[in-house]
Tab-separated table of C-alpha atoms in Angstrom:
chain	number	residue	atom	x	y	z
A	139	MET	CA	8.630	-170.861	143.775
A	140	PHE	CA	9.042	-171.820	140.065
A	141	LYS	CA	12.869	-170.896	140.420
A	142	TYR	CA	13.088	-173.830	142.633
A	143	LEU	CA	10.623	-176.373	140.714
A	144	MET	CA	13.209	-175.096	137.910
A	145	VAL	CA	16.144	-176.245	139.442
A	146	LEU	CA	14.393	-179.177	140.380
A	147	CYS	CA	13.806	-179.909	136.455
A	148	CYS	CA	17.379	-179.086	135.803
A	149	PHE	CA	17.842	-183.023	137.617
A	150	GLY	CA	15.476	-184.345	135.371
A	151	VAL	CA	17.612	-183.651	132.466
A	152	TYR	CA	20.464	-186.417	133.353
A	153	THR	CA	17.777	-189.518	133.013
A	154	VAL	CA	18.926	-192.380	131.070
A	155	ASN	CA	16.217	-192.047	128.533
A	156	PRO	CA	17.494	-189.576	125.898
A	157	ILE	CA	13.790	-188.131	124.875
A	158	GLN	CA	12.942	-188.183	128.609
A	159	ALA	CA	15.874	-185.865	129.649
A	160	LEU	CA	14.758	-183.718	126.574
A	161	LEU	CA	11.246	-183.263	127.640
A	162	TRP	CA	12.844	-182.611	131.124
A	163	LEU	CA	14.726	-179.755	129.224
A	164	VAL	CA	11.580	-178.502	127.646
A	165	MET	CA	10.090	-178.469	131.331
A	166	VAL	CA	13.009	-176.453	132.354
A	167	PHE	CA	12.951	-173.917	129.642
A	168	LEU	CA	8.628	-173.554	130.327
A	169	LEU	CA	9.516	-172.759	133.651
A	170	ALA	CA	12.451	-170.378	132.946
A	171	ALA	CA	9.875	-168.641	130.763
A	172	ILE	CA	7.510	-168.525	133.801
A	173	VAL	CA	10.057	-166.563	135.911
A	174	LEU	CA	10.920	-164.070	133.070
A	175	ILE	CA	7.184	-163.289	133.004
A	176	GLU	CA	7.300	-162.839	136.891
A	177	LEU	CA	10.095	-160.843	136.408
A	178	GLY	CA	8.327	-158.133	134.012
A	179	SER	CA	9.924	-159.117	130.766
A	180	GLU	CA	7.382	-160.658	128.971
A	181	PHE	CA	8.632	-160.419	125.392
A	182	LEU	CA	11.668	-162.531	126.773
A	183	ALA	CA	10.150	-165.016	127.712
A	184	ILE	CA	7.775	-165.640	124.630
A	185	LEU	CA	11.087	-165.358	122.607
A	186	LEU	CA	12.547	-168.178	124.546
A	187	PHE	CA	8.870	-169.905	124.283
A	188	MET	CA	9.311	-169.561	120.419
A	189	VAL	CA	12.975	-170.192	119.783
A	190	TYR	CA	14.398	-172.775	122.506
A	191	ILE	CA	11.049	-174.571	122.994
A	192	GLY	CA	9.440	-174.206	119.478
A	193	ALA	CA	12.280	-174.833	117.168
A	194	ILE	CA	15.576	-176.060	118.529
A	195	ALA	CA	14.144	-178.275	121.166
A	196	VAL	CA	11.857	-179.747	118.795
A	197	LEU	CA	14.419	-180.283	116.037
A	198	PHE	CA	16.303	-181.905	119.117
A	199	LEU	CA	13.667	-184.145	119.735
A	200	PHE	CA	13.146	-184.964	116.013
A	201	VAL	CA	16.821	-186.307	115.187
A	202	ILE	CA	16.804	-188.085	118.622
A	203	MET	CA	13.977	-189.819	117.553
A	204	LEU	CA	15.190	-190.614	114.429
A	205	LEU	CA	18.841	-191.756	115.579
A	206	ASN	CA	19.005	-194.997	117.427
A	207	ILE	CA	21.230	-193.947	120.299
A	208	ARG	CA	22.135	-196.595	122.998
A	209	LYS	CA	21.841	-195.660	126.499
A	210	VAL	CA	25.618	-196.816	127.183
A	211	GLU	CA	27.012	-194.497	124.650
A	212	LEU	CA	25.469	-191.494	126.286
A	213	TYR	CA	27.120	-192.703	129.885
A	214	ASN	CA	30.618	-192.510	127.858
A	215	TYR	CA	29.947	-189.197	126.283
A	216	TYR	CA	29.629	-187.605	129.896
A	217	VAL	CA	32.826	-188.327	131.026
A	218	ASN	CA	34.446	-187.325	127.837
A	219	TYR	CA	32.935	-184.002	128.097
A	220	ILE	CA	33.785	-182.685	131.696
A	221	PRO	CA	36.784	-180.535	130.282
A	222	THR	CA	34.976	-178.709	127.815
A	223	LEU	CA	32.068	-178.668	130.049
A	224	ILE	CA	34.137	-176.674	132.825
A	225	PHE	CA	35.702	-174.747	130.126
A	226	ILE	CA	32.663	-173.390	129.086
A	227	SER	CA	30.848	-172.940	132.206
A	228	PHE	CA	34.057	-170.622	133.252
A	229	PHE	CA	33.096	-168.405	130.652
A	230	PHE	CA	29.520	-168.619	131.394
A	231	PHE	CA	30.539	-167.469	135.171
A	232	LEU	CA	32.753	-164.879	133.671
A	233	GLU	CA	29.849	-163.259	131.595
A	234	ILE	CA	27.462	-163.320	134.703
A	235	PHE	CA	30.223	-161.901	136.920
A	236	PHE	CA	30.389	-158.814	134.618
A	237	VAL	CA	26.677	-158.226	134.082
A	238	ILE	CA	26.391	-158.325	138.023
A	239	PHE	CA	29.443	-156.749	139.456
A	240	ILE	CA	30.297	-154.233	136.420
A	241	LYS	CA	26.418	-153.622	135.216
A	242	CYS	CA	25.301	-151.699	132.268
A	243	ASN	CA	24.638	-148.183	132.609
A	244	GLN	CA	21.097	-147.714	133.330
A	245	GLN	CA	21.208	-143.831	133.181
A	246	ASN	CA	22.117	-144.313	129.668
A	247	ILE	CA	18.995	-146.209	128.637
A	248	ILE	CA	16.628	-143.997	130.419
A	249	ASP	CA	18.196	-140.889	129.071
A	250	TYR	CA	18.005	-142.656	125.623
A	251	ILE	CA	14.225	-143.185	126.518
A	252	THR	CA	12.853	-139.972	128.070
A	253	PHE	CA	15.072	-138.029	125.056
A	254	ASP	CA	11.695	-136.718	123.298
A	255	HIS	CA	8.799	-137.744	125.480
A	256	LEU	CA	7.555	-136.644	128.654
A	257	TRP	CA	9.249	-138.656	131.326
A	258	VAL	CA	6.205	-139.681	133.244
A	259	ASN	CA	4.636	-140.477	130.159
A	260	SER	CA	7.692	-143.031	128.828
A	261	LEU	CA	7.812	-144.544	132.021
A	262	TYR	CA	4.435	-145.661	132.339
A	263	TYR	CA	4.243	-146.560	128.366
A	264	THR	CA	7.399	-147.820	127.021
A	265	SER	CA	7.135	-151.353	126.666
A	266	ASN	CA	9.226	-154.223	126.735
A	267	ILE	CA	9.937	-154.489	122.978
A	268	GLU	CA	10.672	-150.902	122.969
A	269	VAL	CA	13.614	-150.963	125.734
A	270	ILE	CA	15.026	-154.055	123.877
A	271	GLY	CA	14.876	-152.402	120.443
A	272	ILE	CA	16.698	-149.266	122.389
A	273	LEU	CA	19.136	-151.416	124.137
A	274	LEU	CA	20.096	-153.561	121.119
A	275	PHE	CA	20.181	-151.013	118.163
A	276	ASP	CA	20.932	-147.808	119.519
A	277	ILE	CA	23.381	-148.127	122.953
A	278	TYR	CA	24.913	-151.701	122.213
A	279	TYR	CA	24.512	-151.797	118.529
A	280	TYR	CA	28.423	-152.454	118.336
A	281	TYR	CA	28.140	-155.558	119.956
A	282	PHE	CA	25.099	-156.575	118.231
A	283	PHE	CA	26.933	-156.596	114.877
A	284	PHE	CA	29.732	-158.441	116.624
A	285	LEU	CA	27.465	-161.331	117.808
A	286	GLY	CA	26.125	-161.467	114.066
A	287	LEU	CA	29.542	-162.237	112.864
A	288	ILE	CA	30.017	-164.556	115.406
A	289	LEU	CA	26.826	-166.573	113.816
A	290	LEU	CA	27.824	-165.790	110.712
A	291	ILE	CA	31.268	-167.628	111.093
A	292	ALA	CA	29.313	-170.731	113.097
A	293	LEU	CA	27.224	-170.912	109.441
A	294	LEU	CA	30.120	-170.478	107.325
A	295	GLY	CA	31.869	-173.245	109.288
A	296	THR	CA	29.124	-175.632	108.916
A	297	LEU	CA	28.890	-174.983	105.512
A	298	ILE	CA	32.399	-175.717	104.766
A	299	LEU	CA	32.022	-178.758	106.630
A	300	LEU	CA	29.274	-179.846	104.051
A	301	VAL	CA	31.389	-179.059	101.371
A	302	ASN	CA	34.250	-181.141	102.410
A	303	LEU	CA	32.139	-183.897	102.867
A	304	LYS	CA	30.731	-183.831	99.417
A	305	LYS	CA	34.242	-183.976	97.784
A	306	ASN	CA	34.690	-187.245	100.268
A	307	SER	CA	31.658	-188.976	98.873
A	308	LYS	CA	33.313	-188.956	95.385
A	309	LYS	CA	35.082	-191.980	96.379
A	310	ILE	CA	31.736	-193.910	97.056
A	311	PRO	CA	30.411	-195.811	94.075
A	312	ASN	CA	27.406	-194.152	93.867
A	313	TYR	CA	25.591	-193.940	90.133
A	314	TYR	CA	23.534	-190.778	90.957
A	315	TYR	CA	26.569	-188.775	92.694
A	316	LYS	CA	29.437	-189.633	89.565
A	317	LYS	CA	26.790	-188.130	87.198
A	318	LYS	CA	26.449	-185.053	89.041
A	319	TRP	CA	29.816	-184.527	89.516
A	320	LYS	CA	30.802	-185.307	85.605
A	321	PHE	CA	27.864	-182.452	84.707
B	44	MET	CA	-13.699	-166.160	136.172
B	45	LEU	CA	-17.339	-167.116	134.594
B	46	ILE	CA	-15.896	-166.302	131.416
B	47	ILE	CA	-12.828	-168.400	131.467
B	48	ILE	CA	-15.050	-171.623	132.230
B	49	LEU	CA	-17.949	-170.418	129.791
B	50	ILE	CA	-15.504	-169.500	126.595
B	51	PRO	CA	-14.199	-173.531	126.389
B	52	LEU	CA	-17.545	-174.553	126.743
B	53	PHE	CA	-18.739	-172.476	124.149
B	54	ILE	CA	-15.834	-173.636	121.737
B	55	ILE	CA	-16.514	-177.121	121.947
B	56	PHE	CA	-20.525	-176.271	121.005
B	57	VAL	CA	-19.295	-174.539	118.251
B	58	ILE	CA	-16.645	-177.806	117.429
B	59	ALA	CA	-19.947	-179.866	117.876
B	60	ILE	CA	-21.937	-177.720	115.501
B	61	LEU	CA	-18.552	-177.422	112.939
B	62	THR	CA	-18.376	-181.382	112.587
B	63	LEU	CA	-21.870	-181.720	111.887
B	64	LEU	CA	-21.851	-178.701	109.235
B	65	GLU	CA	-18.758	-180.978	107.738
B	66	ARG	CA	-20.343	-184.101	107.323
B	67	ARG	CA	-23.506	-182.166	105.501
B	68	LEU	CA	-21.703	-180.067	103.630
B	69	LEU	CA	-19.334	-182.973	102.201
B	70	ALA	CA	-22.195	-185.123	101.787
B	71	ASN	CA	-23.730	-182.526	99.495
B	72	PHE	CA	-20.500	-182.223	97.979
B	73	GLN	CA	-20.637	-185.722	96.850
B	74	ARG	CA	-24.155	-185.942	96.276
B	75	ARG	CA	-25.087	-188.226	99.191
B	76	ILE	CA	-27.513	-187.392	102.152
B	77	GLY	CA	-24.888	-187.452	104.939
B	78	PRO	CA	-25.923	-187.811	108.631
B	79	ASP	CA	-29.926	-187.055	108.825
B	80	LYS	CA	-31.232	-189.733	111.548
B	81	VAL	CA	-30.669	-188.529	114.690
B	82	GLY	CA	-32.895	-185.737	115.540
B	83	LEU	CA	-34.433	-183.231	113.312
B	84	PHE	CA	-32.216	-183.161	110.180
B	85	GLY	CA	-29.391	-185.146	111.925
B	86	ILE	CA	-28.931	-181.819	114.735
B	87	LEU	CA	-28.056	-184.028	117.457
B	88	GLN	CA	-25.730	-186.066	115.540
B	89	PRO	CA	-22.897	-184.528	117.280
B	90	ILE	CA	-24.094	-185.062	120.653
B	91	ALA	CA	-24.716	-188.969	119.764
B	92	ASP	CA	-21.071	-189.119	118.671
B	93	ALA	CA	-19.950	-187.381	121.508
B	94	PHE	CA	-21.575	-189.831	123.810
B	95	LYS	CA	-20.217	-192.822	121.660
B	96	LEU	CA	-16.794	-192.034	122.381
B	97	LEU	CA	-17.201	-190.829	126.138
B	98	PHE	CA	-18.617	-194.397	126.822
B	99	LYS	CA	-16.264	-196.529	124.794
B	100	GLU	CA	-13.531	-198.404	127.257
B	101	MET	CA	-10.174	-196.361	126.865
B	102	ILE	CA	-7.443	-198.914	126.059
B	103	VAL	CA	-3.814	-197.760	126.968
B	104	PRO	CA	-1.382	-200.272	125.033
B	105	GLY	CA	0.706	-202.402	127.528
B	106	ILE	CA	4.335	-201.036	125.662
B	107	ALA	CA	3.064	-197.412	125.914
B	108	ASN	CA	4.982	-195.182	128.189
B	109	ILE	CA	1.603	-194.639	129.963
B	110	PHE	CA	2.739	-190.788	131.658
B	111	ILE	CA	3.742	-189.018	128.354
B	112	PHE	CA	0.989	-191.258	126.637
B	113	LEU	CA	-1.807	-189.712	128.579
B	114	ALA	CA	0.044	-186.466	128.992
B	115	ALA	CA	-0.253	-185.999	125.172
B	116	PRO	CA	-3.627	-185.305	124.159
B	117	LEU	CA	-4.189	-183.120	127.505
B	118	ILE	CA	-1.174	-180.830	126.142
B	119	ILE	CA	-2.869	-180.856	122.333
B	120	PHE	CA	-6.048	-179.437	123.930
B	121	LEU	CA	-4.980	-177.294	126.435
B	122	VAL	CA	-2.750	-175.546	123.706
B	123	SER	CA	-5.621	-175.113	121.315
B	124	LEU	CA	-7.787	-173.682	124.117
B	125	ILE	CA	-5.279	-171.126	125.560
B	126	ASN	CA	-4.752	-169.738	122.102
B	127	TRP	CA	-8.737	-168.441	122.425
B	128	SER	CA	-7.748	-166.526	125.264
B	129	ILE	CA	-6.535	-163.329	123.341
B	130	ILE	CA	-8.624	-163.485	120.261
B	131	PRO	CA	-11.108	-160.585	119.859
B	132	PHE	CA	-14.444	-162.026	119.635
B	133	PHE	CA	-17.442	-159.622	118.511
B	134	TYR	CA	-16.958	-156.332	119.493
B	135	GLY	CA	-13.268	-155.986	119.852
B	136	ASN	CA	-13.969	-156.123	123.608
B	137	VAL	CA	-15.074	-159.231	124.524
B	138	LEU	CA	-11.879	-160.640	125.659
B	139	ILE	CA	-9.980	-162.751	128.461
B	140	ALA	CA	-7.026	-160.604	128.451
B	141	GLU	CA	-5.859	-158.161	125.597
B	142	LEU	CA	-2.189	-158.466	125.332
B	143	ASN	CA	0.194	-156.144	123.333
B	144	LEU	CA	2.081	-158.961	122.292
B	145	GLY	CA	-0.833	-160.804	121.082
B	146	PHE	CA	0.491	-162.543	117.905
B	147	LEU	CA	3.751	-163.446	119.347
B	148	PHE	CA	1.559	-165.224	122.132
B	149	ILE	CA	-0.172	-166.946	119.854
B	150	PHE	CA	2.918	-167.850	117.737
B	151	ALA	CA	4.551	-169.122	120.917
B	152	ILE	CA	1.573	-171.116	122.078
B	153	SER	CA	0.651	-173.044	119.032
B	154	SER	CA	4.385	-174.288	118.580
B	155	LEU	CA	3.778	-176.048	122.001
B	156	GLY	CA	1.451	-177.830	119.985
B	157	VAL	CA	4.241	-179.962	118.278
B	158	TYR	CA	5.158	-181.398	121.314
B	159	GLY	CA	1.675	-183.123	122.046
B	160	ILE	CA	1.908	-184.857	118.405
B	161	ILE	CA	5.685	-186.203	119.155
B	162	MET	CA	4.978	-187.426	122.553
B	163	ALA	CA	1.761	-189.133	121.390
B	164	GLY	CA	3.745	-191.011	118.621
B	165	TRP	CA	6.472	-191.426	120.627
B	166	ALA	CA	4.899	-192.934	123.930
B	167	SER	CA	2.524	-195.326	122.136
B	168	ASN	CA	5.340	-197.163	120.975
B	169	SER	CA	3.914	-198.145	117.761
B	170	LYS	CA	5.152	-197.607	113.871
B	171	TYR	CA	2.193	-196.625	112.589
B	172	ALA	CA	1.901	-193.402	115.285
B	173	PHE	CA	5.427	-193.144	115.293
B	174	LEU	CA	5.945	-192.033	111.623
B	175	GLY	CA	2.603	-190.095	111.443
B	176	SER	CA	3.781	-187.717	114.053
B	177	MET	CA	7.083	-187.439	112.791
B	178	ARG	CA	4.972	-186.423	109.359
B	179	ALA	CA	2.623	-184.383	111.249
B	180	ALA	CA	5.820	-182.289	113.407
B	181	ALA	CA	8.142	-181.711	110.200
B	182	GLN	CA	4.899	-180.572	108.451
B	183	VAL	CA	3.772	-178.162	111.072
B	184	ILE	CA	7.231	-176.793	111.904
B	185	SER	CA	7.975	-176.263	108.354
B	186	TYR	CA	4.945	-174.376	107.593
B	187	GLU	CA	4.863	-172.218	110.703
B	188	VAL	CA	8.192	-170.656	109.578
B	189	SER	CA	6.350	-169.015	106.547
B	190	ILE	CA	3.330	-168.080	108.903
B	191	GLY	CA	5.534	-166.145	110.774
B	192	ILE	CA	6.932	-164.131	107.973
B	193	ILE	CA	3.762	-163.336	106.625
B	194	ILE	CA	2.462	-162.101	109.746
B	195	MET	CA	5.522	-160.357	110.040
B	196	ILE	CA	4.590	-158.486	106.903
B	197	ILE	CA	1.464	-157.371	108.525
B	198	ILE	CA	2.741	-156.328	111.760
B	199	ILE	CA	5.478	-154.022	109.937
B	200	TYR	CA	2.744	-152.463	108.294
B	201	VAL	CA	0.546	-152.269	111.194
B	202	GLY	CA	3.145	-151.472	113.942
B	203	SER	CA	1.724	-153.285	116.515
B	204	PHE	CA	1.590	-157.278	117.716
B	205	ASN	CA	-2.084	-156.034	119.219
B	206	LEU	CA	-4.686	-158.230	117.335
B	207	THR	CA	-7.590	-155.049	118.155
B	208	LYS	CA	-4.949	-152.726	116.633
B	209	ILE	CA	-4.525	-154.790	113.643
B	210	VAL	CA	-7.987	-154.990	113.158
B	211	GLU	CA	-9.070	-151.332	113.501
B	212	SER	CA	-6.316	-150.292	111.181
B	213	GLN	CA	-8.389	-152.235	108.465
B	214	LEU	CA	-10.890	-149.363	108.903
B	215	TYR	CA	-10.529	-148.050	105.365
B	216	ILE	CA	-9.272	-150.612	103.537
B	217	TRP	CA	-8.956	-154.805	104.213
B	218	ASN	CA	-5.418	-156.375	104.127
B	219	VAL	CA	-6.772	-158.337	101.271
B	220	PHE	CA	-6.527	-156.139	99.191
B	221	ILE	CA	-3.049	-154.567	100.034
B	222	CYS	CA	-1.538	-157.911	100.283
B	223	TRP	CA	-3.407	-160.632	98.366
B	224	PRO	CA	-0.589	-163.050	97.735
B	225	CYS	CA	-0.003	-162.845	101.532
B	226	PHE	CA	-3.587	-163.944	101.915
B	227	ILE	CA	-3.275	-166.833	99.824
B	228	LEU	CA	0.072	-167.884	101.009
B	229	PHE	CA	-1.392	-167.650	104.877
B	230	PHE	CA	-4.456	-169.905	103.562
B	231	ILE	CA	-2.820	-172.688	102.208
B	232	SER	CA	-0.327	-172.671	105.125
B	233	ALA	CA	-2.966	-172.681	107.770
B	234	LEU	CA	-4.246	-175.849	105.701
B	235	ALA	CA	-1.141	-177.624	106.215
B	236	GLU	CA	-0.772	-176.112	109.690
B	237	THR	CA	-3.748	-177.799	110.565
B	238	ASN	CA	-3.242	-180.985	109.000
B	239	ARG	CA	-6.130	-180.426	106.732
B	240	VAL	CA	-6.971	-182.095	103.273
B	241	PRO	CA	-4.331	-181.396	100.671
B	242	PHE	CA	-1.660	-181.977	103.306
B	243	ASP	CA	-3.423	-184.088	105.556
B	244	LEU	CA	-0.198	-186.583	105.039
B	245	PRO	CA	0.126	-187.248	108.960
B	246	GLU	CA	-3.133	-189.209	108.849
B	247	ALA	CA	-3.090	-190.563	105.118
B	248	GLU	CA	-5.644	-193.141	105.802
B	249	SER	CA	-4.384	-195.671	103.040
B	250	GLU	CA	-0.777	-195.453	104.458
B	251	LEU	CA	-0.721	-194.899	107.790
B	252	VAL	CA	-3.898	-195.934	109.583
B	253	SER	CA	-4.905	-192.720	111.193
B	254	GLY	CA	-1.348	-190.972	112.083
B	255	TYR	CA	-0.172	-190.158	115.397
B	256	ASN	CA	-3.551	-190.998	117.050
B	257	VAL	CA	-3.753	-194.521	116.270
B	258	GLU	CA	-3.358	-195.989	119.445
B	259	TYR	CA	-5.828	-193.560	121.187
B	260	SER	CA	-9.446	-194.369	122.071
B	261	SER	CA	-12.229	-193.083	123.598
B	262	PHE	CA	-11.988	-189.855	125.493
B	263	THR	CA	-8.117	-189.490	124.313
B	264	PHE	CA	-9.130	-189.716	121.040
B	265	ALA	CA	-11.938	-187.205	121.587
B	266	LEU	CA	-9.141	-184.891	123.154
B	267	PHE	CA	-7.362	-184.897	119.508
B	268	PHE	CA	-10.301	-184.293	118.053
B	269	LEU	CA	-11.762	-181.404	119.264
B	270	ALA	CA	-8.344	-179.894	119.518
B	271	GLU	CA	-7.826	-180.495	115.787
B	272	TYR	CA	-11.313	-178.855	115.127
B	273	SER	CA	-10.405	-175.653	117.467
B	274	ASN	CA	-7.323	-175.049	115.597
B	275	ILE	CA	-9.066	-174.857	112.309
B	276	ILE	CA	-11.750	-172.271	113.715
B	277	LEU	CA	-8.616	-170.763	115.255
B	278	MET	CA	-6.762	-170.247	112.226
B	279	SER	CA	-9.919	-168.973	110.298
B	280	PHE	CA	-10.207	-166.603	113.043
B	281	LEU	CA	-6.860	-165.508	112.575
B	282	ILE	CA	-7.122	-165.163	109.041
B	283	VAL	CA	-10.705	-162.906	109.344
B	284	LEU	CA	-8.645	-160.750	111.567
B	285	LEU	CA	-5.388	-160.221	109.691
B	286	PHE	CA	-6.708	-160.166	106.203
B	287	LEU	CA	-10.655	-159.762	106.208
B	288	GLY	CA	-10.883	-157.031	108.743
B	289	GLY	CA	-12.293	-158.665	111.609
B	290	TRP	CA	-15.848	-156.962	112.808
B	291	LEU	CA	-15.572	-154.580	110.062
B	292	PRO	CA	-17.805	-154.151	107.418
B	293	LEU	CA	-16.542	-153.706	103.680
B	294	PHE	CA	-15.047	-150.369	102.946
B	295	ASN	CA	-15.966	-147.393	105.417
B	296	LEU	CA	-19.289	-146.863	104.067
B	297	ASP	CA	-22.451	-145.920	105.582
B	298	ILE	CA	-24.226	-148.352	103.602
B	299	PHE	CA	-22.950	-151.561	105.033
B	300	PHE	CA	-22.910	-150.380	108.548
B	301	PHE	CA	-26.805	-151.129	108.963
B	302	LEU	CA	-25.631	-154.985	109.438
B	303	SER	CA	-24.251	-155.549	112.950
B	304	LYS	CA	-20.550	-156.457	113.728
B	305	GLU	CA	-21.419	-159.992	114.934
B	306	PHE	CA	-22.784	-160.604	111.834
B	307	TRP	CA	-20.136	-159.493	109.780
B	308	ILE	CA	-17.381	-161.620	111.945
B	309	ILE	CA	-19.490	-164.473	111.938
B	310	PHE	CA	-19.955	-164.568	108.260
B	311	LYS	CA	-16.536	-164.187	107.158
B	312	VAL	CA	-15.366	-167.025	109.547
B	313	LEU	CA	-18.401	-169.434	108.168
B	314	PHE	CA	-17.049	-168.438	104.856
B	315	ILE	CA	-13.563	-169.163	105.464
B	316	ILE	CA	-14.448	-172.381	107.394
B	317	TYR	CA	-16.559	-173.160	104.220
B	318	LEU	CA	-13.524	-172.710	102.004
B	319	PHE	CA	-11.757	-175.423	104.287
B	320	ILE	CA	-14.606	-177.715	103.683
B	321	LEU	CA	-15.066	-177.237	99.939
B	322	ILE	CA	-11.243	-177.779	99.523
B	323	ARG	CA	-11.449	-181.282	101.625
B	324	GLY	CA	-14.328	-182.184	99.283
B	325	THR	CA	-12.321	-181.348	96.083
B	326	LEU	CA	-8.808	-181.836	96.333
B	327	PRO	CA	-6.631	-185.172	96.445
B	328	ARG	CA	-3.546	-185.599	98.843
B	329	TYR	CA	0.005	-184.307	97.895
B	330	ARG	CA	2.912	-186.627	98.251
B	331	TYR	CA	5.035	-186.069	101.087
B	332	ASP	CA	8.303	-184.542	99.071
B	333	GLN	CA	6.076	-182.213	97.201
B	334	LEU	CA	4.483	-180.771	100.657
B	335	MET	CA	8.089	-180.351	101.628
B	336	MET	CA	9.295	-178.652	98.424
B	337	ILE	CA	6.368	-176.598	98.613
B	338	GLY	CA	7.052	-175.399	102.185
B	339	TRP	CA	10.869	-174.949	102.288
B	340	LYS	CA	11.327	-174.026	98.402
B	341	ILE	CA	8.296	-172.027	97.225
B	342	PHE	CA	6.588	-170.697	100.252
B	343	LEU	CA	9.535	-169.757	102.199
B	344	PRO	CA	11.495	-167.852	99.569
B	345	LEU	CA	8.238	-166.055	98.448
B	346	SER	CA	7.146	-164.865	101.615
B	347	LEU	CA	10.679	-163.708	102.546
B	348	SER	CA	11.079	-161.965	98.977
B	349	TYR	CA	7.864	-160.276	99.497
B	350	LEU	CA	8.801	-159.327	103.086
B	351	LEU	CA	11.855	-157.684	101.500
B	352	LEU	CA	9.781	-155.806	98.798
B	353	TYR	CA	7.141	-154.449	101.955
B	354	ILE	CA	10.086	-153.229	103.724
B	355	ILE	CA	11.332	-151.217	100.294
B	356	PHE	CA	8.106	-149.985	99.443
B	357	LEU	CA	7.330	-148.589	103.166
B	358	PHE	CA	10.897	-147.055	103.480
B	359	LEU	CA	10.437	-145.381	99.857
B	360	PHE	CA	6.991	-143.950	101.242
B	361	GLU	CA	8.527	-142.600	104.170
B	362	LEU	CA	11.309	-140.895	102.168
B	363	PHE	CA	9.219	-139.710	99.695
B	364	LEU	CA	5.738	-139.014	100.911
């Protein structure tokens, strides 16, 4: 039920008004969280709530409201980004392919959980967070480090961009900037 | 089923009493009489206010986006009520649901409240409302960060997200005595999160008429009002559960146990609400850049460094004890 609603809401993102499009996107996130709860992973659902709805989408809304975006510009953007869209979605598809057809070794996880407990107890009492913790920090810790490195690169990239901007801003005849750079 | 209907009604009743209490206390602080005409000692004043609001005409601005305009107060009110579903009230067993991820749930749901604010400001298509909503959203987002980190400190210490477990872990000593800087940081952040007085910039009367709810009237305004006060009571409940030991008495002594658990929790919550009102009666308003500076440059580094210190302490305790 919620899956189909989610797919329907995805089409709402293509509305002309950017703010309404974002609100539709938030609706999609909400329904995705509900689907995750239905699947039994409430921790991931709450993370989706906190990270995507609570932080990222709010910041997007904030920025879009403060910018004065014209509707015509948005249409042009769609056409320009289609090649990159295909490129990214190809990799996404590959990822999903790997997950579905190659799969993570589930026996590994069960061995880890049942290592020093009675397995009957652990079947009933290992919560969502514990399983995710075991997966991230014990089994796939290497990939976890790798993901952290990728994030660090992204962070450093934005910082480098900002530093370059500041050097360029020297040319702007701004009293305050000049004073700061001399100091 | 009955509880699900009764608890919102109970909360609305408490909010009605709280508004009267706030007006009376403010009047006392400022040497006025306050509302005392309706009913005995003004007890019926909140009911009169509610009737006034309900029977007014609801005006929707012509240039407003009607659907979002009407959805915004509903979202804010619903979000403020949903949070109550996992708060342990009196004995620690009167609940709608006992979640293992209790605090994460509260945190996730309260982050939805920002949408109501932003939508209200944007949909009413007026400059004052828009500026007010921008201010409110920025403030709520930036103080949510420090609140989250302070909650993380407590959760690392307790080892559970569950609210009842957090209270039960304070049987021998309240968390205030263990980490009082956290308590102070959390209290000030709670003031900012609920848009209360030293940080009530979203509804600064002298600059913006009334913030993001300028264009709202009658019932929709009443919803905003109820949500705001419900959030205040919720925040004071959270402070009591996190730091002041919930329904547990001071220390684990037999002398304190002759007072019932209800007395303790109600007394503590009333005390925190009294502090909220006292601060409203005494402090002037901050400037907006000062507010942002406190949030990002003082509260965030302080709480982060406290978290680090706490983790190091716990690690050392595990090594040597």
